[in-house]
mmCIF file with all atom_site columns, C-alpha atoms in Angstrom:
data_model
loop_
_atom_site.group_PDB
_atom_site.id
_atom_site.type_symbol
_atom_site.label_atom_id
_atom_site.label_alt_id
_atom_site.label_comp_id
_atom_site.label_asym_id
_atom_site.label_entity_id
_atom_site.label_seq_id
_atom_site.pdbx_PDB_ins_code
_atom_site.Cartn_x
_atom_site.Cartn_y
_atom_site.Cartn_z
_atom_site.occupancy
_atom_site.B_iso_or_equiv
_atom_site.pdbx_formal_charge
_atom_site.auth_seq_id
_atom_site.auth_comp_id
_atom_site.auth_asym_id
_atom_site.auth_atom_id
_atom_site.pdbx_PDB_model_num
ATOM 1   C CA . MET A 1 1   ? -6.433  16.648 -5.721 1.00 44.00 ? 1   MET A CA 1
ATOM 2   C CA . THR A 1 2   ? -8.731  16.515 -2.703 1.00 48.00 ? 2   THR A CA 1
ATOM 3   C CA . ILE A 1 3   ? -7.662  15.296 0.702  1.00 43.00 ? 3   ILE A CA 1
ATOM 4   C CA . VAL A 1 4   ? -9.848  12.240 0.282  1.00 43.00 ? 4   VAL A CA 1
ATOM 5   C CA . SER A 1 5   ? -8.260  11.101 -2.977 1.00 41.00 ? 5   SER A CA 1
ATOM 6   C CA . ALA A 1 6   ? -4.790  11.626 -1.498 1.00 38.00 ? 6   ALA A CA 1
ATOM 7   C CA . THR A 1 7   ? -5.431  9.680  1.684  1.00 38.00 ? 7   THR A CA 1
ATOM 8   C CA . LEU A 1 8   ? -7.834  6.867  0.890  1.00 35.00 ? 8   LEU A CA 1
ATOM 9   C CA . GLN A 1 9   ? -4.916  4.434  0.994  1.00 36.00 ? 9   GLN A CA 1
ATOM 10  C CA . ALA A 1 10  ? -3.555  5.722  4.311  1.00 37.00 ? 10  ALA A CA 1
ATOM 11  C CA . GLU A 1 11  ? -3.817  3.466  7.325  1.00 38.00 ? 11  GLU A CA 1
ATOM 12  C CA . ASP A 1 12  ? -5.719  4.707  10.360 1.00 41.00 ? 12  ASP A CA 1
ATOM 13  C CA . HIS A 1 13  ? -3.665  5.318  13.474 1.00 42.00 ? 13  HIS A CA 1
ATOM 14  C CA . ALA A 1 14  ? -5.785  3.480  16.016 1.00 38.00 ? 14  ALA A CA 1
ATOM 15  C CA . ASP A 1 15  ? -4.135  5.032  19.070 1.00 48.00 ? 15  ASP A CA 1
ATOM 16  C CA . ALA A 1 16  ? -5.079  8.525  17.858 1.00 82.00 ? 16  ALA A CA 1
ATOM 17  C CA . TRP A 1 17  ? -8.807  7.835  17.716 1.00 89.00 ? 17  TRP A CA 1
ATOM 18  C CA . SER A 1 18  ? -11.376 7.684  20.511 1.00 90.00 ? 18  SER A CA 1
ATOM 19  C CA . ARG A 1 19  ? -14.780 6.005  20.307 1.00 92.00 ? 19  ARG A CA 1
ATOM 20  C CA . VAL A 1 20  ? -18.138 7.302  21.568 1.00 91.00 ? 20  VAL A CA 1
ATOM 21  C CA . HIS A 1 21  ? -21.614 5.774  21.475 1.00 93.00 ? 21  HIS A CA 1
ATOM 22  C CA . VAL A 1 22  ? -24.426 8.161  20.491 1.00 91.00 ? 22  VAL A CA 1
ATOM 23  C CA . ALA A 1 23  ? -28.077 7.329  19.802 1.00 88.00 ? 23  ALA A CA 1
ATOM 24  C CA . GLY A 1 24  ? -27.389 3.662  19.111 1.00 91.00 ? 24  GLY A CA 1
ATOM 25  C CA . ALA A 1 25  ? -24.352 4.189  16.899 1.00 92.00 ? 25  ALA A CA 1
ATOM 26  C CA . ASP A 1 26  ? -20.584 4.334  17.431 1.00 95.00 ? 26  ASP A CA 1
ATOM 27  C CA . TYR A 1 27  ? -18.376 7.150  16.176 1.00 95.00 ? 27  TYR A CA 1
ATOM 28  C CA . LEU A 1 28  ? -14.611 7.591  16.055 1.00 95.00 ? 28  LEU A CA 1
ATOM 29  C CA . ARG A 1 29  ? -12.976 10.949 16.786 1.00 95.00 ? 29  ARG A CA 1
ATOM 30  C CA . HIS A 1 30  ? -9.471  12.183 16.126 1.00 94.00 ? 30  HIS A CA 1
ATOM 31  C CA . ALA A 1 31  ? -8.364  15.572 17.476 1.00 92.00 ? 31  ALA A CA 1
ATOM 32  C CA . VAL A 1 32  ? -5.774  16.774 14.953 1.00 92.00 ? 32  VAL A CA 1
ATOM 33  C CA . HIS A 1 33  ? -2.702  18.472 16.378 1.00 89.00 ? 33  HIS A CA 1
ATOM 34  C CA . THR A 1 34  ? -1.248  21.314 14.285 1.00 89.00 ? 34  THR A CA 1
ATOM 35  C CA . ARG A 1 35  ? 1.499   23.859 14.613 1.00 87.00 ? 35  ARG A CA 1
ATOM 36  C CA . TRP A 1 36  ? 0.348   27.121 16.150 1.00 85.00 ? 36  TRP A CA 1
ATOM 37  C CA . LEU A 1 37  ? -1.678  28.815 13.414 1.00 87.00 ? 37  LEU A CA 1
ATOM 38  C CA . ARG A 1 38  ? -1.305  32.539 12.694 1.00 87.00 ? 38  ARG A CA 1
ATOM 39  C CA . GLU A 1 39  ? -3.350  35.170 10.898 1.00 89.00 ? 39  GLU A CA 1
ATOM 40  C CA . ASP A 1 40  ? -1.225  34.862 7.745  1.00 91.00 ? 40  ASP A CA 1
ATOM 41  C CA . ASP A 1 41  ? -1.984  31.145 7.366  1.00 93.00 ? 41  ASP A CA 1
ATOM 42  C CA . GLU A 1 42  ? -4.576  29.964 4.835  1.00 95.00 ? 42  GLU A CA 1
ATOM 43  C CA . LEU A 1 43  ? -7.518  27.965 6.142  1.00 95.00 ? 43  LEU A CA 1
ATOM 44  C CA . ILE A 1 44  ? -7.854  25.493 3.260  1.00 95.00 ? 44  ILE A CA 1
ATOM 45  C CA . LEU A 1 45  ? -4.093  24.903 3.056  1.00 95.00 ? 45  LEU A CA 1
ATOM 46  C CA . SER A 1 46  ? -3.878  24.366 6.814  1.00 94.00 ? 46  SER A CA 1
ATOM 47  C CA . LEU A 1 47  ? -6.645  21.766 6.626  1.00 96.00 ? 47  LEU A CA 1
ATOM 48  C CA . LYS A 1 48  ? -5.055  19.974 3.695  1.00 94.00 ? 48  LYS A CA 1
ATOM 49  C CA . GLU A 1 49  ? -1.707  19.861 5.487  1.00 93.00 ? 49  GLU A CA 1
ATOM 50  C CA . SER A 1 50  ? -3.298  18.436 8.637  1.00 93.00 ? 50  SER A CA 1
ATOM 51  C CA . LEU A 1 51  ? -5.956  15.915 7.626  1.00 93.00 ? 51  LEU A CA 1
ATOM 52  C CA . HIS A 1 52  ? -3.724  13.046 6.550  1.00 90.00 ? 52  HIS A CA 1
ATOM 53  C CA . ASP A 1 53  ? -6.154  10.429 7.887  1.00 89.00 ? 53  ASP A CA 1
ATOM 54  C CA . ALA A 1 54  ? -9.325  11.781 6.257  1.00 93.00 ? 54  ALA A CA 1
ATOM 55  C CA . ARG A 1 55  ? -11.416 9.537  4.033  1.00 94.00 ? 55  ARG A CA 1
ATOM 56  C CA . LEU A 1 56  ? -14.827 9.484  2.375  1.00 94.00 ? 56  LEU A CA 1
ATOM 57  C CA . GLY A 1 57  ? -17.674 9.684  4.861  1.00 94.00 ? 57  GLY A CA 1
ATOM 58  C CA . ASP A 1 58  ? -15.711 11.675 7.429  1.00 96.00 ? 58  ASP A CA 1
ATOM 59  C CA . THR A 1 59  ? -16.724 15.042 8.837  1.00 97.00 ? 59  THR A CA 1
ATOM 60  C CA . VAL A 1 60  ? -14.102 17.510 9.993  1.00 97.00 ? 60  VAL A CA 1
ATOM 61  C CA . ALA A 1 61  ? -15.136 19.824 12.807 1.00 96.00 ? 61  ALA A CA 1
ATOM 62  C CA . VAL A 1 62  ? -13.234 23.104 12.577 1.00 96.00 ? 62  VAL A CA 1
ATOM 63  C CA . SER A 1 63  ? -12.838 25.492 15.491 1.00 94.00 ? 63  SER A CA 1
ATOM 64  C CA . GLU A 1 64  ? -14.789 28.684 14.881 1.00 95.00 ? 64  GLU A CA 1
ATOM 65  C CA . LYS A 1 65  ? -11.946 30.699 16.409 1.00 93.00 ? 65  LYS A CA 1
ATOM 66  C CA . VAL A 1 66  ? -9.506  29.335 13.824 1.00 94.00 ? 66  VAL A CA 1
ATOM 67  C CA . VAL A 1 67  ? -11.941 30.092 10.994 1.00 96.00 ? 67  VAL A CA 1
ATOM 68  C CA . ILE A 1 68  ? -12.284 33.672 12.212 1.00 96.00 ? 68  ILE A CA 1
ATOM 69  C CA . LEU A 1 69  ? -8.512  34.018 12.575 1.00 94.00 ? 69  LEU A CA 1
ATOM 70  C CA . LEU A 1 70  ? -7.601  32.590 9.167  1.00 96.00 ? 70  LEU A CA 1
ATOM 71  C CA . THR A 1 71  ? -10.310 34.428 7.227  1.00 95.00 ? 71  THR A CA 1
ATOM 72  C CA . GLY A 1 72  ? -9.344  37.873 8.492  1.00 94.00 ? 72  GLY A CA 1
ATOM 73  C CA . ARG A 1 73  ? -12.370 38.426 10.734 1.00 95.00 ? 73  ARG A CA 1
ATOM 74  C CA . VAL A 1 74  ? -10.608 39.178 14.016 1.00 95.00 ? 74  VAL A CA 1
ATOM 75  C CA . VAL A 1 75  ? -10.973 42.650 15.535 1.00 96.00 ? 75  VAL A CA 1
ATOM 76  C CA . ASP A 1 76  ? -7.934  44.566 16.800 1.00 96.00 ? 76  ASP A CA 1
ATOM 77  C CA . ILE A 1 77  ? -8.602  45.066 20.500 1.00 95.00 ? 77  ILE A CA 1
ATOM 78  C CA . GLY A 1 78  ? -6.890  48.460 20.295 1.00 94.00 ? 78  GLY A CA 1
ATOM 79  C CA . THR A 1 79  ? -9.786  49.750 18.181 1.00 95.00 ? 79  THR A CA 1
ATOM 80  C CA . VAL A 1 80  ? -12.332 48.959 20.923 1.00 95.00 ? 80  VAL A CA 1
ATOM 81  C CA . GLN A 1 81  ? -11.810 51.583 23.615 1.00 96.00 ? 81  GLN A CA 1
ATOM 82  C CA . PRO A 1 82  ? -14.116 50.711 26.536 1.00 96.00 ? 82  PRO A CA 1
ATOM 83  C CA . GLY A 1 83  ? -16.457 53.411 27.835 1.00 96.00 ? 83  GLY A CA 1
ATOM 84  C CA . ARG A 1 84  ? -17.718 53.933 31.368 1.00 97.00 ? 84  ARG A CA 1
ATOM 85  C CA . LEU A 1 85  ? -20.646 51.543 30.949 1.00 97.00 ? 85  LEU A CA 1
ATOM 86  C CA . ALA A 1 86  ? -18.385 48.759 29.684 1.00 96.00 ? 86  ALA A CA 1
ATOM 87  C CA . LEU A 1 87  ? -15.894 49.312 32.504 1.00 96.00 ? 87  LEU A CA 1
ATOM 88  C CA . MET A 1 88  ? -18.656 49.203 35.106 1.00 96.00 ? 88  MET A CA 1
ATOM 89  C CA . LEU A 1 89  ? -20.383 46.104 33.708 1.00 95.00 ? 89  LEU A CA 1
ATOM 90  C CA . ALA A 1 90  ? -17.094 44.247 33.173 1.00 94.00 ? 90  ALA A CA 1
ATOM 91  C CA . SER A 1 91  ? -16.099 44.846 36.787 1.00 93.00 ? 91  SER A CA 1
ATOM 92  C CA . HIS A 1 92  ? -19.202 42.948 37.957 1.00 89.00 ? 92  HIS A CA 1
ATOM 93  C CA . VAL A 1 93  ? -18.651 39.879 35.760 1.00 87.00 ? 93  VAL A CA 1
ATOM 94  C CA . ARG A 1 94  ? -17.808 36.721 37.694 1.00 81.00 ? 94  ARG A CA 1
ATOM 95  C CA . PRO A 1 95  ? -16.282 34.369 35.092 1.00 74.00 ? 95  PRO A CA 1
ATOM 96  C CA . ARG A 1 96  ? -15.540 30.708 35.576 1.00 67.00 ? 96  ARG A CA 1
ATOM 97  C CA . THR A 1 97  ? -12.137 29.999 37.049 1.00 60.00 ? 97  THR A CA 1
ATOM 98  C CA . ASP A 1 98  ? -10.502 29.207 33.689 1.00 63.00 ? 98  ASP A CA 1
ATOM 99  C CA . SER A 1 99  ? -12.156 31.960 31.665 1.00 69.00 ? 99  SER A CA 1
ATOM 100 C CA . CYS A 1 100 ? -12.143 35.756 31.482 1.00 77.00 ? 100 CYS A CA 1
ATOM 101 C CA . GLY A 1 101 ? -15.513 36.070 29.778 1.00 80.00 ? 101 GLY A CA 1
ATOM 102 C CA . LEU A 1 102 ? -16.868 39.600 29.611 1.00 91.00 ? 102 LEU A CA 1
ATOM 103 C CA . SER A 1 103 ? -14.683 40.717 32.500 1.00 90.00 ? 103 SER A CA 1
ATOM 104 C CA . VAL A 1 104 ? -12.371 41.975 29.721 1.00 92.00 ? 104 VAL A CA 1
ATOM 105 C CA . PRO A 1 105 ? -13.663 45.563 29.249 1.00 94.00 ? 105 PRO A CA 1
ATOM 106 C CA . GLU A 1 106 ? -12.956 45.615 25.508 1.00 95.00 ? 106 GLU A CA 1
ATOM 107 C CA . LYS A 1 107 ? -15.107 42.520 25.004 1.00 95.00 ? 107 LYS A CA 1
ATOM 108 C CA . MET A 1 108 ? -17.919 44.105 26.999 1.00 96.00 ? 108 MET A CA 1
ATOM 109 C CA . GLU A 1 109 ? -17.578 47.281 24.938 1.00 97.00 ? 109 GLU A CA 1
ATOM 110 C CA . TYR A 1 110 ? -17.834 45.293 21.715 1.00 97.00 ? 110 TYR A CA 1
ATOM 111 C CA . VAL A 1 111 ? -21.020 43.645 22.990 1.00 97.00 ? 111 VAL A CA 1
ATOM 112 C CA . ILE A 1 112 ? -22.518 47.006 23.950 1.00 97.00 ? 112 ILE A CA 1
ATOM 113 C CA . ARG A 1 113 ? -21.745 48.424 20.493 1.00 97.00 ? 113 ARG A CA 1
ATOM 114 C CA . SER A 1 114 ? -23.308 45.357 18.876 1.00 96.00 ? 114 SER A CA 1
ATOM 115 C CA . ILE A 1 115 ? -26.567 45.163 20.854 1.00 96.00 ? 115 ILE A CA 1
ATOM 116 C CA . GLY A 1 116 ? -26.975 48.784 21.967 1.00 97.00 ? 116 GLY A CA 1
ATOM 117 C CA . ARG A 1 117 ? -26.736 50.444 25.370 1.00 97.00 ? 117 ARG A CA 1
ATOM 118 C CA . THR A 1 118 ? -30.432 49.990 26.155 1.00 97.00 ? 118 THR A CA 1
ATOM 119 C CA . ARG A 1 119 ? -30.357 46.214 25.735 1.00 97.00 ? 119 ARG A CA 1
ATOM 120 C CA . ALA A 1 120 ? -27.036 45.952 27.600 1.00 96.00 ? 120 ALA A CA 1
ATOM 121 C CA . ILE A 1 121 ? -28.420 47.909 30.568 1.00 96.00 ? 121 ILE A CA 1
ATOM 122 C CA . ALA A 1 122 ? -31.621 45.829 30.558 1.00 96.00 ? 122 ALA A CA 1
ATOM 123 C CA . ALA A 1 123 ? -29.545 42.630 30.556 1.00 95.00 ? 123 ALA A CA 1
ATOM 124 C CA . ALA A 1 124 ? -27.464 43.929 33.462 1.00 94.00 ? 124 ALA A CA 1
ATOM 125 C CA . LEU A 1 125 ? -30.588 44.832 35.450 1.00 95.00 ? 125 LEU A CA 1
ATOM 126 C CA . GLY A 1 126 ? -32.046 41.399 34.761 1.00 94.00 ? 126 GLY A CA 1
ATOM 127 C CA . CYS A 1 127 ? -28.836 39.837 36.042 1.00 92.00 ? 127 CYS A CA 1
ATOM 128 C CA . ALA A 1 128 ? -28.880 41.957 39.186 1.00 91.00 ? 128 ALA A CA 1
ATOM 129 C CA . LEU A 1 129 ? -32.479 40.931 39.934 1.00 93.00 ? 129 LEU A CA 1
ATOM 130 C CA . THR A 1 130 ? -32.023 37.207 39.347 1.00 92.00 ? 130 THR A CA 1
ATOM 131 C CA . ARG A 1 131 ? -28.543 36.568 40.769 1.00 88.00 ? 131 ARG A CA 1
ATOM 132 C CA . PRO A 1 132 ? -29.794 36.742 44.419 1.00 88.00 ? 132 PRO A CA 1
ATOM 133 C CA . LEU A 1 133 ? -32.272 34.007 43.459 1.00 89.00 ? 133 LEU A CA 1
ATOM 134 C CA . GLY A 1 134 ? -29.434 31.724 42.427 1.00 86.00 ? 134 GLY A CA 1
ATOM 135 C CA . LEU A 1 135 ? -30.034 32.139 38.696 1.00 86.00 ? 135 LEU A CA 1
ATOM 136 C CA . ARG A 1 136 ? -26.856 32.498 36.662 1.00 85.00 ? 136 ARG A CA 1
ATOM 137 C CA . GLY A 1 137 ? -26.327 33.489 33.051 1.00 85.00 ? 137 GLY A CA 1
ATOM 138 C CA . THR A 1 138 ? -29.231 35.952 32.845 1.00 91.00 ? 138 THR A CA 1
ATOM 139 C CA . PHE A 1 139 ? -27.069 38.667 31.303 1.00 92.00 ? 139 PHE A CA 1
ATOM 140 C CA . TYR A 1 140 ? -25.950 36.345 28.506 1.00 90.00 ? 140 TYR A CA 1
ATOM 141 C CA . ARG A 1 141 ? -29.469 35.115 27.811 1.00 92.00 ? 141 ARG A CA 1
ATOM 142 C CA . LEU A 1 142 ? -30.818 38.665 27.563 1.00 95.00 ? 142 LEU A CA 1
ATOM 143 C CA . ALA A 1 143 ? -27.848 40.122 25.697 1.00 94.00 ? 143 ALA A CA 1
ATOM 144 C CA . GLY A 1 144 ? -27.865 37.322 23.097 1.00 92.00 ? 144 GLY A CA 1
ATOM 145 C CA . SER A 1 145 ? -25.341 35.184 21.266 1.00 89.00 ? 145 SER A CA 1
ATOM 146 C CA . ILE A 1 146 ? -22.741 37.911 20.768 1.00 93.00 ? 146 ILE A CA 1
ATOM 147 C CA . ALA A 1 147 ? -22.317 38.129 24.557 1.00 92.00 ? 147 ALA A CA 1
ATOM 148 C CA . ARG A 1 148 ? -22.080 34.346 24.933 1.00 88.00 ? 148 ARG A CA 1
ATOM 149 C CA . ASP A 1 149 ? -19.792 33.661 22.012 1.00 90.00 ? 149 ASP A CA 1
ATOM 150 C CA . ILE A 1 150 ? -17.312 36.517 21.636 1.00 92.00 ? 150 ILE A CA 1
ATOM 151 C CA . ASP A 1 151 ? -13.805 35.341 22.438 1.00 90.00 ? 151 ASP A CA 1
ATOM 152 C CA . GLY A 1 152 ? -10.263 36.677 22.644 1.00 88.00 ? 152 GLY A CA 1
ATOM 153 C CA . GLY A 1 153 ? -8.683  39.321 24.796 1.00 83.00 ? 153 GLY A CA 1
ATOM 154 C CA . ARG A 1 154 ? -6.430  36.871 26.644 1.00 80.00 ? 154 ARG A CA 1
ATOM 155 C CA . PRO A 1 155 ? -3.169  35.048 25.843 1.00 78.00 ? 155 PRO A CA 1
ATOM 156 C CA . PRO A 1 156 ? -2.184  34.017 23.291 1.00 78.00 ? 156 PRO A CA 1
ATOM 157 C CA . TYR A 1 157 ? -4.750  36.231 21.536 1.00 83.00 ? 157 TYR A CA 1
ATOM 158 C CA . GLU A 1 158 ? -4.796  39.134 23.971 1.00 86.00 ? 158 GLU A CA 1
ATOM 159 C CA . LYS A 1 159 ? -4.517  41.663 21.139 1.00 91.00 ? 159 LYS A CA 1
ATOM 160 C CA . VAL A 1 160 ? -7.590  40.578 19.157 1.00 94.00 ? 160 VAL A CA 1
ATOM 161 C CA . LEU A 1 161 ? -11.270 39.755 19.605 1.00 95.00 ? 161 LEU A CA 1
ATOM 162 C CA . PHE A 1 162 ? -13.156 36.935 17.881 1.00 95.00 ? 162 PHE A CA 1
ATOM 163 C CA . PRO A 1 163 ? -16.758 37.973 17.129 1.00 94.00 ? 163 PRO A CA 1
ATOM 164 C CA . PRO A 1 164 ? -18.925 34.894 16.379 1.00 93.00 ? 164 PRO A CA 1
ATOM 165 C CA . LEU A 1 165 ? -19.671 34.114 12.757 1.00 95.00 ? 165 LEU A CA 1
ATOM 166 C CA . ASN A 1 166 ? -23.029 34.922 11.261 1.00 92.00 ? 166 ASN A CA 1
ATOM 167 C CA . THR A 1 167 ? -24.813 31.620 10.566 1.00 92.00 ? 167 THR A CA 1
ATOM 168 C CA . ALA A 1 168 ? -25.196 32.310 6.840  1.00 95.00 ? 168 ALA A CA 1
ATOM 169 C CA . VAL A 1 169 ? -21.494 33.167 6.534  1.00 96.00 ? 169 VAL A CA 1
ATOM 170 C CA . ALA A 1 170 ? -20.514 30.048 8.471  1.00 96.00 ? 170 ALA A CA 1
ATOM 171 C CA . GLN A 1 171 ? -22.649 27.868 6.184  1.00 97.00 ? 171 GLN A CA 1
ATOM 172 C CA . TRP A 1 172 ? -21.052 29.415 3.104  1.00 97.00 ? 172 TRP A CA 1
ATOM 173 C CA . ILE A 1 173 ? -17.568 28.745 4.501  1.00 97.00 ? 173 ILE A CA 1
ATOM 174 C CA . CYS A 1 174 ? -18.482 25.129 5.290  1.00 98.00 ? 174 CYS A CA 1
ATOM 175 C CA . ALA A 1 175 ? -19.761 24.544 1.762  1.00 97.00 ? 175 ALA A CA 1
ATOM 176 C CA . ASP A 1 176 ? -16.646 26.138 0.262  1.00 97.00 ? 176 ASP A CA 1
ATOM 177 C CA . LEU A 1 177 ? -14.353 23.976 2.409  1.00 97.00 ? 177 LEU A CA 1
ATOM 178 C CA . GLU A 1 178 ? -16.308 20.836 1.529  1.00 97.00 ? 178 GLU A CA 1
ATOM 179 C CA . ARG A 1 179 ? -15.760 21.508 -2.180 1.00 97.00 ? 179 ARG A CA 1
ATOM 180 C CA . ALA A 1 180 ? -12.018 21.855 -1.566 1.00 96.00 ? 180 ALA A CA 1
ATOM 181 C CA . LEU A 1 181 ? -11.613 18.873 0.767  1.00 96.00 ? 181 LEU A CA 1
ATOM 182 C CA . GLY A 1 182 ? -14.125 16.319 -0.497 1.00 96.00 ? 182 GLY A CA 1
ATOM 183 C CA . ILE A 1 183 ? -15.486 15.533 2.979  1.00 97.00 ? 183 ILE A CA 1
ATOM 184 C CA . GLY A 1 184 ? -18.141 16.987 5.256  1.00 97.00 ? 184 GLY A CA 1
ATOM 185 C CA . VAL A 1 185 ? -17.241 20.138 7.174  1.00 98.00 ? 185 VAL A CA 1
ATOM 186 C CA . SER A 1 186 ? -18.689 21.760 10.271 1.00 97.00 ? 186 SER A CA 1
ATOM 187 C CA . ILE A 1 187 ? -17.717 24.885 12.188 1.00 97.00 ? 187 ILE A CA 1
ATOM 188 C CA . VAL A 1 188 ? -17.975 24.408 15.938 1.00 95.00 ? 188 VAL A CA 1
ATOM 189 C CA . ASP A 1 189 ? -17.602 26.494 19.061 1.00 91.00 ? 189 ASP A CA 1
ATOM 190 C CA . LEU A 1 190 ? -16.757 24.114 21.897 1.00 82.00 ? 190 LEU A CA 1
ATOM 191 C CA . ASN A 1 191 ? -15.575 24.429 25.455 1.00 73.00 ? 191 ASN A CA 1
ATOM 192 C CA . ASP A 1 192 ? -15.568 22.281 28.572 1.00 64.00 ? 192 ASP A CA 1
ATOM 193 C CA . TYR A 1 193 ? -19.025 23.556 29.526 1.00 66.00 ? 193 TYR A CA 1
ATOM 194 C CA . GLY A 1 194 ? -20.777 22.815 26.254 1.00 67.00 ? 194 GLY A CA 1
ATOM 195 C CA . GLY A 1 195 ? -20.778 24.694 22.989 1.00 77.00 ? 195 GLY A CA 1
ATOM 196 C CA . SER A 1 196 ? -22.614 24.832 19.708 1.00 88.00 ? 196 SER A CA 1
ATOM 197 C CA . ILE A 1 197 ? -22.423 23.733 16.093 1.00 93.00 ? 197 ILE A CA 1
ATOM 198 C CA . ARG A 1 198 ? -22.306 26.968 14.139 1.00 95.00 ? 198 ARG A CA 1
ATOM 199 C CA . ALA A 1 199 ? -22.899 25.458 10.686 1.00 96.00 ? 199 ALA A CA 1
ATOM 200 C CA . THR A 1 200 ? -22.534 22.287 8.612  1.00 97.00 ? 200 THR A CA 1
ATOM 201 C CA . SER A 1 201 ? -21.934 21.463 4.954  1.00 97.00 ? 201 SER A CA 1
ATOM 202 C CA . PRO A 1 202 ? -24.175 19.112 2.916  1.00 97.00 ? 202 PRO A CA 1
ATOM 203 C CA . ARG A 1 203 ? -21.962 16.019 3.462  1.00 96.00 ? 203 ARG A CA 1
ATOM 204 C CA . SER A 1 204 ? -21.457 16.681 7.174  1.00 97.00 ? 204 SER A CA 1
ATOM 205 C CA . LEU A 1 205 ? -23.035 14.627 9.922  1.00 96.00 ? 205 LEU A CA 1
ATOM 206 C CA . PRO A 1 206 ? -26.162 16.402 11.239 1.00 95.00 ? 206 PRO A CA 1
ATOM 207 C CA . ALA A 1 207 ? -25.592 19.177 13.739 1.00 95.00 ? 207 ALA A CA 1
ATOM 208 C CA . ALA A 1 208 ? -27.462 17.344 16.511 1.00 94.00 ? 208 ALA A CA 1
ATOM 209 C CA . THR A 1 209 ? -25.314 14.234 16.030 1.00 94.00 ? 209 THR A CA 1
ATOM 210 C CA . LEU A 1 210 ? -22.102 16.260 16.043 1.00 95.00 ? 210 LEU A CA 1
ATOM 211 C CA . ALA A 1 211 ? -23.163 18.095 19.183 1.00 93.00 ? 211 ALA A CA 1
ATOM 212 C CA . ALA A 1 212 ? -23.543 14.758 20.973 1.00 93.00 ? 212 ALA A CA 1
ATOM 213 C CA . VAL A 1 213 ? -20.379 13.197 19.530 1.00 93.00 ? 213 VAL A CA 1
ATOM 214 C CA . LEU A 1 214 ? -18.281 16.245 20.462 1.00 92.00 ? 214 LEU A CA 1
ATOM 215 C CA . GLY A 1 215 ? -20.051 16.967 23.744 1.00 88.00 ? 215 GLY A CA 1
ATOM 216 C CA . ASP A 1 216 ? -16.973 16.266 25.884 1.00 87.00 ? 216 ASP A CA 1
ATOM 217 C CA . ASN A 1 217 ? -14.899 18.725 23.832 1.00 86.00 ? 217 ASN A CA 1
ATOM 218 C CA . PRO A 1 218 ? -12.180 16.488 22.326 1.00 86.00 ? 218 PRO A CA 1
ATOM 219 C CA . MET A 1 219 ? -10.537 19.653 20.980 1.00 84.00 ? 219 MET A CA 1
ATOM 220 C CA . GLY A 1 220 ? -9.582  20.600 24.508 1.00 74.00 ? 220 GLY A CA 1
ATOM 221 C CA . GLN A 1 221 ? -8.888  24.116 25.713 1.00 61.00 ? 221 GLN A CA 1
ATOM 222 C CA . ARG A 1 222 ? -6.282  26.824 25.539 1.00 57.00 ? 222 ARG A CA 1
ATOM 223 C CA . LEU A 1 223 ? -2.882  25.736 24.210 1.00 58.00 ? 223 LEU A CA 1
ATOM 224 C CA . ARG A 1 224 ? -3.475  22.190 22.978 1.00 67.00 ? 224 ARG A CA 1
ATOM 225 C CA . SER A 1 225 ? -3.363  23.342 19.352 1.00 79.00 ? 225 SER A CA 1
ATOM 226 C CA . THR A 1 226 ? -5.969  20.854 18.148 1.00 88.00 ? 226 THR A CA 1
ATOM 227 C CA . PRO A 1 227 ? -8.242  23.069 16.040 1.00 91.00 ? 227 PRO A CA 1
ATOM 228 C CA . PHE A 1 228 ? -9.636  20.249 13.877 1.00 94.00 ? 228 PHE A CA 1
ATOM 229 C CA . VAL A 1 229 ? -11.424 17.030 14.820 1.00 94.00 ? 229 VAL A CA 1
ATOM 230 C CA . LEU A 1 230 ? -12.157 14.234 12.379 1.00 96.00 ? 230 LEU A CA 1
ATOM 231 C CA . VAL A 1 231 ? -15.408 12.391 13.081 1.00 96.00 ? 231 VAL A CA 1
ATOM 232 C CA . ARG A 1 232 ? -16.173 9.035  11.461 1.00 96.00 ? 232 ARG A CA 1
ATOM 233 C CA . PRO A 1 233 ? -19.076 6.606  11.804 1.00 94.00 ? 233 PRO A CA 1
ATOM 234 C CA . ALA A 1 234 ? -17.440 3.512  13.262 1.00 87.00 ? 234 ALA A CA 1
#
């Protein structure tokens, strides 16, 4: 039985939903609170246990970090021993006040291994040249998505890293989840400064629409334990 067939008769909990207006249309959003998920949990089962209010036409936005965690794609931080270049570059990172970013040497080392030393050094030089001009984020633009999107290395996941999903893999996961759940699925990477829609399934709302609807990050940050958001045309 899919989630949709099990919950079509369920009443909506109005106080749990928020409304946003995007491009001439209204959408409802419900950030779904769950218990704290662990690596030994199953992604599909966790979704089925949590989406009691889902119905036909909905799209569930799933945190990319949770997808990576529950599909066994995290990297043990102990296997990423930072070298001298990573230690030096990490020491010059100035993250936002509520983020560690690439100031975690193991994360910087993972980026260097992924993009190569030459590109990492070029990105660092570009940053050094443009920072005095007031331009921020040059390193991340030159180093690419792996530098922008890698996560982990801080509580409660200080022992693992979360490399971003390949787009093709993310699309495959979305399609697989849609078949199991009966509603649209998207994988999203959101924070209070923006984010991206990693992939969507065929029944999902378009990525551009989801990006606007979820632009204020209803998932929240850190320890809220709201890894899923239901989105519904009002």
